Amino acid sequence: GLFSYTVTLTGGCGTVSVSGSLTSNDIPVLVITDPAPVCSPLTVDLTRPEVTAGSAAGLIFTYWTDAAATAAYPTPAAAAAGVYYIKGTDGSGCFDIKPVNVVVNPAPAGTTAVTSVLCFGESTGAVDLSPSGGTAPYTFLWNNGAVTEDISGVIAGTYTVTITDANGC
């Protein structure tokens, strides 16, 4: 807004008055939407428009590792898991700083070992698959190069197993 002021100084040599006005600009509207979680080894692009959608038009965005915006974040287009800060600055130099949260879920891994010979007609007990990492529960898809199916349809052969965790990683 616009503010007017008058300063009057009185001393041994008389009275001096100075008048003027000050313009106070509002803090620009900065809206941050945390990006969707991704699975490791992917990263997140904090410069994408949907992260700052709803912010005031014309803001210049810069990226920081601290809330005071004193330590620049050098790779905002490939952000790893963590909390970062986006500073939105308008044409008059006014700014706002807000946090953005990046979630990178760990990908599951697994090791397999044949624990017994599966006889014709048996449906369990042949494979011990021990997943690690990620977030349970897990789903498993088996592929023998031609067909992908769950464990119930696996027949003798060589397979690649795809483990998917509760986060879709």
XYZ file of N, CA, C and O in Angstrom, residues 10-167:
632
model
N 12.902 20.005 15.192
C 12.945 21.334 15.789
C 14.246 21.437 16.584
O 14.581 20.554 17.375
N 14.973 22.545 16.362
C 16.234 22.726 17.054
C 16.529 24.199 17.234
O 15.684 25.055 17.006
N 17.772 24.518 17.602
C 18.195 25.887 17.856
C 18.155 26.759 16.613
O 18.143 27.969 16.701
N 18.129 26.185 15.418
C 18.129 26.981 14.187
C 16.772 27.025 13.526
O 16.633 27.423 12.378
N 15.731 26.572 14.191
C 14.401 26.611 13.595
C 13.821 25.220 13.433
O 14.301 24.234 13.988
N 12.792 25.134 12.605
C 12.071 23.887 12.378
C 12.216 23.491 10.919
O 12.079 24.321 10.026
N 12.513 22.218 10.702
C 12.628 21.684 9.344
C 11.632 20.529 9.225
O 11.588 19.639 10.081
N 10.842 20.534 8.174
C 9.875 19.458 7.930
C 10.170 18.816 6.591
O 10.481 19.502 5.605
N 10.072 17.513 6.567
C 10.250 16.751 5.333
C 9.043 15.831 5.200
O 8.651 15.143 6.141
N 8.445 15.810 4.017
C 7.285 14.951 3.756
C 7.602 14.038 2.592
O 8.425 14.346 1.734
N 6.906 12.943 2.556
C 7.094 12.014 1.445
C 6.106 10.872 1.534
O 5.173 10.884 2.332
N 6.330 9.879 0.697
C 5.463 8.707 0.723
C 6.303 7.459 0.500
O 7.374 7.512 -0.115
N 5.817 6.361 1.039
C 6.455 5.064 0.882
C 5.451 4.101 0.280
O 4.268 4.141 0.605
N 5.932 3.264 -0.592
C 5.083 2.222 -1.141
C 5.514 0.894 -0.548
O 6.689 0.547 -0.579
N 4.563 0.206 0.037
C 4.839 -1.106 0.613
C 4.190 -2.158 -0.270
O 2.978 -2.135 -0.490
N 5.018 -3.043 -0.810
C 4.488 -4.114 -1.659
C 4.147 -5.329 -0.805
O 4.834 -5.635 0.170
N 3.107 -6.023 -1.200
C 2.713 -7.233 -0.495
C 3.688 -8.362 -0.807
O 4.332 -8.393 -1.856
N 3.783 -9.320 0.126
C 4.570 -10.525 -0.134
C 3.858 -11.289 -1.243
O 2.637 -11.460 -1.202
N 4.594 -11.730 -2.259
C 3.930 -12.442 -3.363
C 3.379 -13.790 -2.891
O 3.879 -14.394 -1.944
N 2.333 -14.222 -3.572
C 1.719 -15.505 -3.248
C 2.586 -16.623 -3.820
O 2.813 -16.701 -5.028
N 3.099 -17.478 -2.935
C 3.895 -18.631 -3.331
C 3.172 -19.870 -2.843
O 2.951 -20.040 -1.647
N 2.770 -20.728 -3.784
C 2.071 -21.964 -3.462
C 2.972 -23.127 -3.852
O 3.461 -23.180 -4.982
N 3.209 -24.046 -2.919
C 4.057 -25.210 -3.185
C 3.219 -26.475 -3.017
O 2.534 -26.647 -2.018
N 3.292 -27.342 -4.005
C 2.668 -28.664 -3.930
C 3.785 -29.689 -3.984
O 4.549 -29.731 -4.958
N 3.881 -30.493 -2.931
C 4.918 -31.519 -2.897
C 4.745 -32.460 -4.087
O 3.627 -32.880 -4.383
N 5.839 -32.792 -4.770
C 5.742 -33.716 -5.902
C 5.398 -35.122 -5.427
O 5.637 -35.478 -4.265
N 4.845 -35.919 -6.330
C 4.501 -37.306 -6.007
C 5.773 -38.091 -5.700
O 6.827 -37.835 -6.291
N 5.691 -39.028 -4.773
C 6.864 -39.872 -4.482
C 7.290 -40.652 -5.721
O 6.460 -40.999 -6.563
N 8.585 -40.910 -5.813
C 9.130 -41.731 -6.896
C 9.892 -42.891 -6.272
O 10.115 -42.930 -5.071
N 10.275 -43.838 -7.120
C 11.018 -45.007 -6.650
C 12.488 -44.841 -7.012
O 12.819 -44.381 -8.103
N 13.353 -45.238 -6.083
C 14.787 -45.211 -6.325
C 15.105 -46.099 -7.522
O 14.475 -47.134 -7.700
N 15.966 -45.684 -8.415
C 16.937 -44.600 -8.328
C 16.460 -43.289 -8.965
O 17.275 -42.428 -9.247
N 15.160 -43.119 -9.206
C 14.656 -41.897 -9.830
C 14.832 -40.702 -8.899
O 14.973 -40.853 -7.684
N 14.807 -39.509 -9.485
C 14.853 -38.264 -8.739
C 13.629 -37.438 -9.126
O 12.852 -37.834 -9.991
N 13.471 -36.276 -8.509
C 12.317 -35.415 -8.737
C 12.775 -34.090 -9.330
O 13.795 -33.544 -8.919
N 12.005 -33.578 -10.284
C 12.301 -32.281 -10.905
C 11.483 -31.194 -10.208
O 10.283 -31.051 -10.449
N 12.130 -30.433 -9.323
C 11.448 -29.374 -8.580
C 11.116 -28.166 -9.452
O 10.343 -27.302 -9.034
N 11.676 -28.092 -10.653
C 11.426 -26.947 -11.528
C 10.156 -27.130 -12.365
O 9.774 -26.217 -13.089
N 9.498 -28.280 -12.260
C 8.271 -28.519 -13.034
C 7.170 -27.560 -12.576
O 7.037 -27.267 -11.385
N 6.357 -27.059 -13.504
C 5.331 -26.056 -13.170
C 4.318 -26.503 -12.121
O 3.829 -25.678 -11.350
N 4.009 -27.802 -12.057
C 2.997 -28.239 -11.088
C 3.458 -28.094 -9.639
O 2.628 -28.050 -8.731
N 4.754 -27.978 -9.393
C 5.254 -27.807 -8.024
C 4.884 -26.418 -7.494
O 4.612 -26.256 -6.311
N 4.850 -25.412 -8.373
C 4.551 -24.035 -7.953
C 3.234 -23.517 -8.545
O 2.972 -22.310 -8.505
N 2.395 -24.427 -9.051
C 1.106 -24.017 -9.624
C 0.272 -23.291 -8.570
O 0.235 -23.688 -7.406
N -0.379 -22.204 -8.969
C -1.181 -21.406 -8.053
C -0.434 -20.225 -7.467
O -1.020 -19.392 -6.782
N 0.867 -20.132 -7.738
C 1.665 -18.996 -7.266
C 1.365 -17.773 -8.126
O 0.827 -17.878 -9.230
N 1.733 -16.608 -7.626
C 1.543 -15.363 -8.370
C 2.282 -15.441 -9.705
O 3.363 -16.034 -9.799
N 1.699 -14.847 -10.720
C 2.311 -14.837 -12.053
C 3.598 -14.026 -12.035
O 3.721 -13.048 -11.299
N 4.567 -14.453 -12.825
C 5.796 -13.703 -13.008
C 6.858 -13.896 -11.950
O 7.885 -13.209 -11.981
N 6.659 -14.798 -11.013
C 7.685 -15.016 -9.986
C 8.904 -15.711 -10.591
O 8.785 -16.541 -11.472
N 10.063 -15.348 -10.084
C 11.311 -16.027 -10.432
C 11.581 -17.004 -9.287
O 11.639 -16.598 -8.118
N 11.760 -18.286 -9.613
C 11.967 -19.300 -8.589
C 13.436 -19.661 -8.484
O 14.118 -19.866 -9.490
N 13.915 -19.743 -7.235
C 15.261 -20.230 -6.953
C 15.133 -21.319 -5.889
O 14.131 -21.389 -5.169
N 16.154 -22.154 -5.789
C 16.060 -23.379 -4.998
C 17.200 -23.420 -3.979
O 18.343 -23.149 -4.315
N 16.850 -23.824 -2.738
C 17.766 -23.692 -1.613
C 17.721 -24.924 -0.721
O 16.730 -25.656 -0.704
N 18.770 -25.122 0.079
C 18.799 -26.235 1.013
C 18.436 -25.800 2.431
O 18.313 -26.645 3.314
N 18.235 -24.511 2.646
C 17.904 -24.012 3.973
C 16.765 -23.006 3.902
O 16.535 -22.380 2.867
N 16.030 -22.867 5.013
C 14.855 -22.008 5.067
C 15.173 -20.522 4.918
O 14.308 -19.735 4.546
N 16.407 -20.122 5.185
C 16.797 -18.712 5.035
C 17.252 -18.391 3.612
O 17.553 -17.240 3.310
N 17.296 -19.407 2.746
C 17.733 -19.235 1.359
C 19.135 -18.639 1.284
O 19.395 -17.672 0.571
N 20.073 -19.260 2.016
C 21.466 -18.820 1.960
C 22.367 -19.849 1.296
O 23.479 -19.527 0.914
N 21.892 -21.110 1.166
C 22.692 -22.171 0.549
C 21.938 -22.699 -0.669
O 20.938 -23.414 -0.531
N 22.401 -22.316 -1.836
C 21.718 -22.698 -3.079
C 21.734 -24.211 -3.277
O 22.711 -24.885 -2.931
N 20.631 -24.733 -3.835
C 20.560 -26.155 -4.170
C 20.927 -26.273 -5.646
O 20.199 -25.775 -6.503
N 22.044 -26.918 -5.970
C 22.555 -26.883 -7.343
C 21.827 -27.780 -8.346
O 21.972 -27.571 -9.540
N 21.049 -28.763 -7.881
C 20.430 -29.698 -8.833
C 18.920 -29.824 -8.623
O 18.407 -30.926 -8.400
N 18.158 -28.727 -8.712
C 16.713 -28.824 -8.459
C 15.966 -29.670 -9.496
O 14.874 -30.144 -9.212
N 16.530 -29.875 -10.662
C 15.871 -30.699 -11.679
C 16.108 -32.188 -11.436
O 15.516 -33.023 -12.121
N 16.947 -32.529 -10.476
C 17.224 -33.931 -10.140
C 17.372 -34.066 -8.626
O 18.403 -34.477 -8.115
N 16.295 -33.721 -7.906
C 16.346 -33.707 -6.445
C 16.231 -35.113 -5.867
O 15.371 -35.895 -6.265
N 17.108 -35.398 -4.921
C 17.056 -36.643 -4.158
C 16.078 -36.443 -3.000
O 15.544 -35.351 -2.795
N 15.860 -37.471 -2.210
C 14.952 -37.378 -1.067
C 15.430 -36.306 -0.099
O 16.622 -36.148 0.124
N 14.495 -35.542 0.455
C 14.835 -34.528 1.432
C 13.863 -33.366 1.416
O 12.867 -33.368 0.688
N 14.155 -32.364 2.228
C 13.366 -31.133 2.275
C 14.222 -30.030 1.673
O 15.378 -29.842 2.066
N 13.647 -29.316 0.724
C 14.323 -28.193 0.060
C 13.422 -26.974 0.198
O 12.299 -27.071 0.703
N 13.905 -25.832 -0.254
C 13.142 -24.597 -0.119
C 13.108 -23.885 -1.456
O 14.117 -23.795 -2.150
N 11.926 -23.385 -1.802
C 11.753 -22.632 -3.046
C 11.470 -21.185 -2.662
O 10.622 -20.903 -1.807
N 12.213 -20.295 -3.296
C 12.036 -18.862 -3.075
C 11.408 -18.286 -4.334
O 11.938 -18.459 -5.437
N 10.270 -17.617 -4.172
C 9.594 -16.946 -5.289
C 9.751 -15.455 -5.137
O 9.319 -14.881 -4.131
N 10.393 -14.809 -6.123
C 10.681 -13.380 -6.059
C 9.945 -12.666 -7.177
O 10.000 -13.093 -8.343
N 9.251 -11.572 -6.827
C 8.540 -10.815 -7.867
C 9.414 -9.694 -8.422
O 10.565 -9.514 -7.990
N 8.894 -8.927 -9.358
C 9.650 -7.873 -10.049
C 10.109 -6.742 -9.155
O 11.075 -6.041 -9.464
N 9.471 -6.562 -8.001
C 9.883 -5.482 -7.096
C 10.891 -5.966 -6.063
O 11.315 -5.184 -5.213
N 11.262 -7.258 -6.130
C 12.236 -7.797 -5.191
C 11.618 -8.411 -3.945
O 12.329 -8.925 -3.087
N 10.289 -8.354 -3.835
C 9.629 -8.988 -2.692
C 9.614 -10.496 -2.930
O 9.552 -10.962 -4.071
N 9.669 -11.266 -1.828
C 9.759 -12.717 -1.992
C 9.089 -13.452 -0.846
O 8.801 -12.883 0.201
N 8.868 -14.736 -1.079
C 8.417 -15.655 -0.050
C 9.216 -16.938 -0.230
O 9.641 -17.265 -1.345
N 9.443 -17.657 0.860
C 10.203 -18.910 0.838
C 9.354 -19.980 1.502
O 8.842 -19.766 2.606
N 9.206 -21.125 0.819
C 8.424 -22.227 1.387
C 9.140 -23.550 1.140
O 9.872 -23.708 0.169
N 8.892 -24.536 2.041
C 9.528 -25.851 1.889
C 8.816 -26.713 0.849
O 7.624 -26.546 0.592
N 9.571 -27.637 0.280
C 9.026 -28.665 -0.605
C 9.651 -29.990 -0.176
O 10.852 -30.059 0.084
N 8.816 -31.002 -0.045
C 9.264 -32.316 0.429
C 9.394 -33.281 -0.736
O 8.446 -33.442 -1.509
N 10.546 -33.934 -0.825
C 10.800 -34.910 -1.882
C 10.904 -36.286 -1.232
O 11.696 -36.479 -0.308
N 10.080 -37.219 -1.726
C 10.105 -38.589 -1.215
C 10.593 -39.504 -2.339
O 10.034 -39.508 -3.435
N 11.663 -40.245 -2.043
C 12.184 -41.258 -2.960
C 12.150 -42.576 -2.193
O 12.905 -42.769 -1.247
N 11.211 -43.431 -2.586
C 11.061 -44.722 -1.903
C 12.139 -45.690 -2.363
O 12.481 -45.728 -3.550
N 12.660 -46.493 -1.436
C 13.664 -47.493 -1.831
C 13.005 -48.587 -2.670
O 11.853 -48.947 -2.436
N 13.730 -49.075 -3.658
C 13.221 -50.164 -4.487
C 13.489 -51.491 -3.786
O 14.512 -51.651 -3.132
N 12.557 -52.429 -3.909
C 12.804 -53.734 -3.297
C 13.830 -54.530 -4.082
O 14.050 -54.287 -5.265
N 14.457 -55.459 -3.413
C 15.394 -56.369 -4.056
C 15.054 -57.767 -3.556
O 14.344 -57.927 -2.569
N 15.528 -58.768 -4.226
C 15.233 -60.115 -3.775
C 16.327 -61.083 -4.158
O 17.085 -60.853 -5.100
N 16.400 -62.132 -3.401
C 17.322 -63.207 -3.739
C 16.506 -64.491 -3.802
O 15.556 -64.671 -3.038
N 16.820 -65.339 -4.741
C 16.085 -66.592 -4.860
C 17.036 -67.754 -4.685
O 18.222 -67.663 -4.971
N 16.463 -68.832 -4.225
C 17.240 -70.057 -4.103
C 16.276 -71.220 -4.255
O 15.205 -71.224 -3.662
N 16.634 -72.176 -5.088
C 15.812 -73.365 -5.207
C 16.015 -74.164 -3.936
O 17.128 -74.505 -3.569
N 14.904 -74.447 -3.236
C 15.016 -75.145 -1.949
C 14.629 -76.612 -2.061
O 14.932 -77.377 -1.169
N 13.952 -76.978 -3.107
C 13.601 -78.391 -3.303
C 13.191 -78.585 -4.753
O 12.960 -77.635 -5.471
N 13.088 -79.806 -5.147
C 12.633 -80.117 -6.493
C 11.121 -80.159 -6.464
O 10.530 -80.779 -5.579
N 10.498 -79.479 -7.396
C 9.045 -79.458 -7.470
C 8.591 -80.613 -8.338
O 8.974 -80.719 -9.495
N 7.802 -81.477 -7.773
C 7.299 -82.623 -8.525
C 6.047 -82.242 -9.281
O 5.310 -81.335 -8.880
N 5.794 -82.910 -10.381
C 4.615 -82.654 -11.205
C 3.366 -82.693 -10.334
O 3.172 -83.610 -9.544
N 2.545 -81.647 -10.452
C 1.317 -81.575 -9.685
C 1.445 -80.782 -8.396
O 0.440 -80.366 -7.821
N 2.669 -80.545 -7.890
C 2.840 -79.749 -6.679
C 2.827 -78.268 -7.050
O 3.250 -77.879 -8.132
N 2.336 -77.453 -6.127
C 2.243 -76.027 -6.446
C 3.003 -75.140 -5.472
O 3.029 -73.935 -5.648
N 3.590 -75.719 -4.426
C 4.304 -74.874 -3.460
C 5.607 -75.530 -3.038
O 5.823 -76.715 -3.240
N 6.458 -74.741 -2.434
C 7.642 -75.268 -1.794
C 8.885 -75.293 -2.636
O 9.928 -75.698 -2.156
N 8.828 -74.874 -3.901
C 9.993 -75.015 -4.752
C 10.930 -73.826 -4.697
O 12.116 -73.984 -4.894
N 10.420 -72.650 -4.457
C 11.244 -71.449 -4.547
C 11.108 -70.646 -3.266
O 10.019 -70.438 -2.767
N 12.257 -70.226 -2.734
C 12.277 -69.352 -1.579
C 12.713 -67.986 -2.074
O 13.859 -67.811 -2.479
N 11.804 -67.031 -2.085
C 12.115 -65.681 -2.555
C 12.071 -64.761 -1.349
O 11.031 -64.604 -0.725
N 13.205 -64.196 -1.006
C 13.307 -63.355 0.188
C 13.512 -61.911 -0.228
O 14.634 -61.495 -0.507
N 12.426 -61.110 -0.288
C 12.593 -59.709 -0.661
C 13.204 -58.895 0.478
O 13.038 -59.230 1.647
N 13.916 -57.854 0.112
C 14.457 -56.915 1.087
C 14.304 -55.519 0.514
O 14.162 -55.347 -0.688
N 14.331 -54.542 1.361
C 14.141 -53.166 0.919
C 12.693 -52.935 0.545
O 11.854 -53.829 0.605
N 12.370 -51.729 0.145
C 10.995 -51.423 -0.215
C 10.081 -51.512 0.991
O 10.509 -51.524 2.139
N 8.775 -51.590 0.711
C 7.763 -51.626 1.756
C 6.801 -52.769 1.486
O 6.204 -52.846 0.420
N 6.676 -53.688 2.453
C 5.736 -54.804 2.309
C 4.307 -54.255 2.312
O 4.069 -53.176 2.833
N 3.344 -54.950 1.719
C 3.461 -56.268 1.113
C 4.021 -56.199 -0.306
O 3.975 -55.153 -0.949
N 4.533 -57.326 -0.773
C 5.126 -57.431 -2.097
C 4.240 -58.269 -3.006
O 3.519 -59.140 -2.542
N 4.328 -57.988 -4.310
C 3.717 -58.872 -5.304
C 4.843 -59.347 -6.208
O 5.863 -58.669 -6.372
N 4.661 -60.543 -6.778
C 5.697 -61.160 -7.600
C 5.106 -61.555 -8.938
O 4.045 -62.169 -8.997
N 5.779 -61.201 -10.020
C 5.396 -61.652 -11.352
C 6.565 -62.417 -11.938
O 7.704 -61.948 -11.905
N 6.271 -63.568 -12.484
C 7.282 -64.467 -13.029
C 7.183 -64.446 -14.541
O 6.109 -64.538 -15.104
N 8.331 -64.340 -15.229
C 8.334 -64.298 -16.690
C 9.372 -65.288 -17.199
O 10.530 -65.234 -16.819
N 8.921 -66.179 -18.095
C 9.844 -67.156 -18.677
C 10.217 -66.796 -20.111
O 10.658 -67.626 -20.873
N 10.014 -65.529 -20.481
C 10.341 -65.073 -21.825
C 9.137 -65.031 -22.740
O 9.157 -64.399 -23.782
N 8.082 -65.719 -22.364
C 6.888 -65.750 -23.200
C 5.655 -65.306 -22.433
O 4.804 -64.609 -22.967
N 5.545 -65.713 -21.177
C 4.338 -65.462 -20.398
C 4.729 -64.860 -19.056
O 5.697 -65.297 -18.436
N 3.958 -63.865 -18.610
C 4.145 -63.305 -17.277
C 2.931 -63.690 -16.454
O 1.802 -63.486 -16.878
N 3.170 -64.262 -15.286
C 2.057 -64.687 -14.446
C 2.474 -64.681 -12.990
O 3.645 -64.544 -12.665
N 1.470 -64.850 -12.118
C 1.810 -64.917 -10.696
C 2.353 -66.304 -10.376
O 2.410 -67.178 -11.228
N 2.721 -66.516 -9.144
C 3.415 -67.741 -8.752
C 2.597 -69.001 -9.025
O 3.148 -70.067 -9.260
N 1.271 -68.882 -9.046
C 0.432 -70.077 -9.194
C 0.577 -70.737 -10.559
O 0.291 -71.916 -10.707
N 1.032 -70.006 -11.565
C 1.113 -70.586 -12.901
C 2.508 -70.994 -13.315
O 2.721 -71.412 -14.451
N 3.480 -70.892 -12.438
C 4.865 -71.168 -12.793
C 5.060 -72.664 -13.044
O 4.660 -73.503 -12.253
N 5.681 -72.965 -14.181
C 6.040 -74.343 -14.515
C 7.558 -74.413 -14.626
O 8.235 -73.395 -14.530
N 8.095 -75.584 -14.834
C 9.551 -75.748 -14.903
C 10.145 -74.816 -15.944
O 9.575 -74.594 -17.008
N 11.304 -74.237 -15.651
C 11.972 -73.358 -16.592
C 12.803 -72.320 -15.881
O 12.977 -72.342 -14.667
N 13.341 -71.397 -16.661
C 14.134 -70.295 -16.149
C 13.261 -69.041 -16.177
O 12.649 -68.728 -17.203
N 13.242 -68.305 -15.075
C 12.344 -67.163 -14.940
C 13.090 -65.918 -14.482
O 14.113 -66.007 -13.810
N 12.504 -64.789 -14.823
C 12.866 -63.504 -14.246
C 11.690 -63.109 -13.375
O 10.546 -63.156 -13.822
N 11.966 -62.765 -12.132
C 10.882 -62.361 -11.240
C 10.947 -60.852 -11.034
O 12.010 -60.287 -10.864
N 9.774 -60.211 -11.087
C 9.651 -58.784 -10.823
C 8.938 -58.623 -9.489
O 7.820 -59.097 -9.323
N 9.621 -57.981 -8.558
C 9.062 -57.756 -7.223
C 8.555 -56.321 -7.185
O 9.287 -55.389 -7.490
N 7.296 -56.140 -6.793
C 6.719 -54.815 -6.651
C 6.271 -54.646 -5.217
O 5.609 -55.514 -4.663
N 6.651 -53.502 -4.610
C 6.283 -53.296 -3.215
C 5.010 -52.462 -3.103
O 4.385 -52.116 -4.108
N 4.610 -52.167 -1.875
C 3.363 -51.443 -1.621
C 3.372 -50.032 -2.208
O 2.314 -49.461 -2.469
N 4.553 -49.445 -2.458
C 4.669 -48.108 -3.047
C 4.688 -48.139 -4.563
O 4.828 -47.101 -5.205
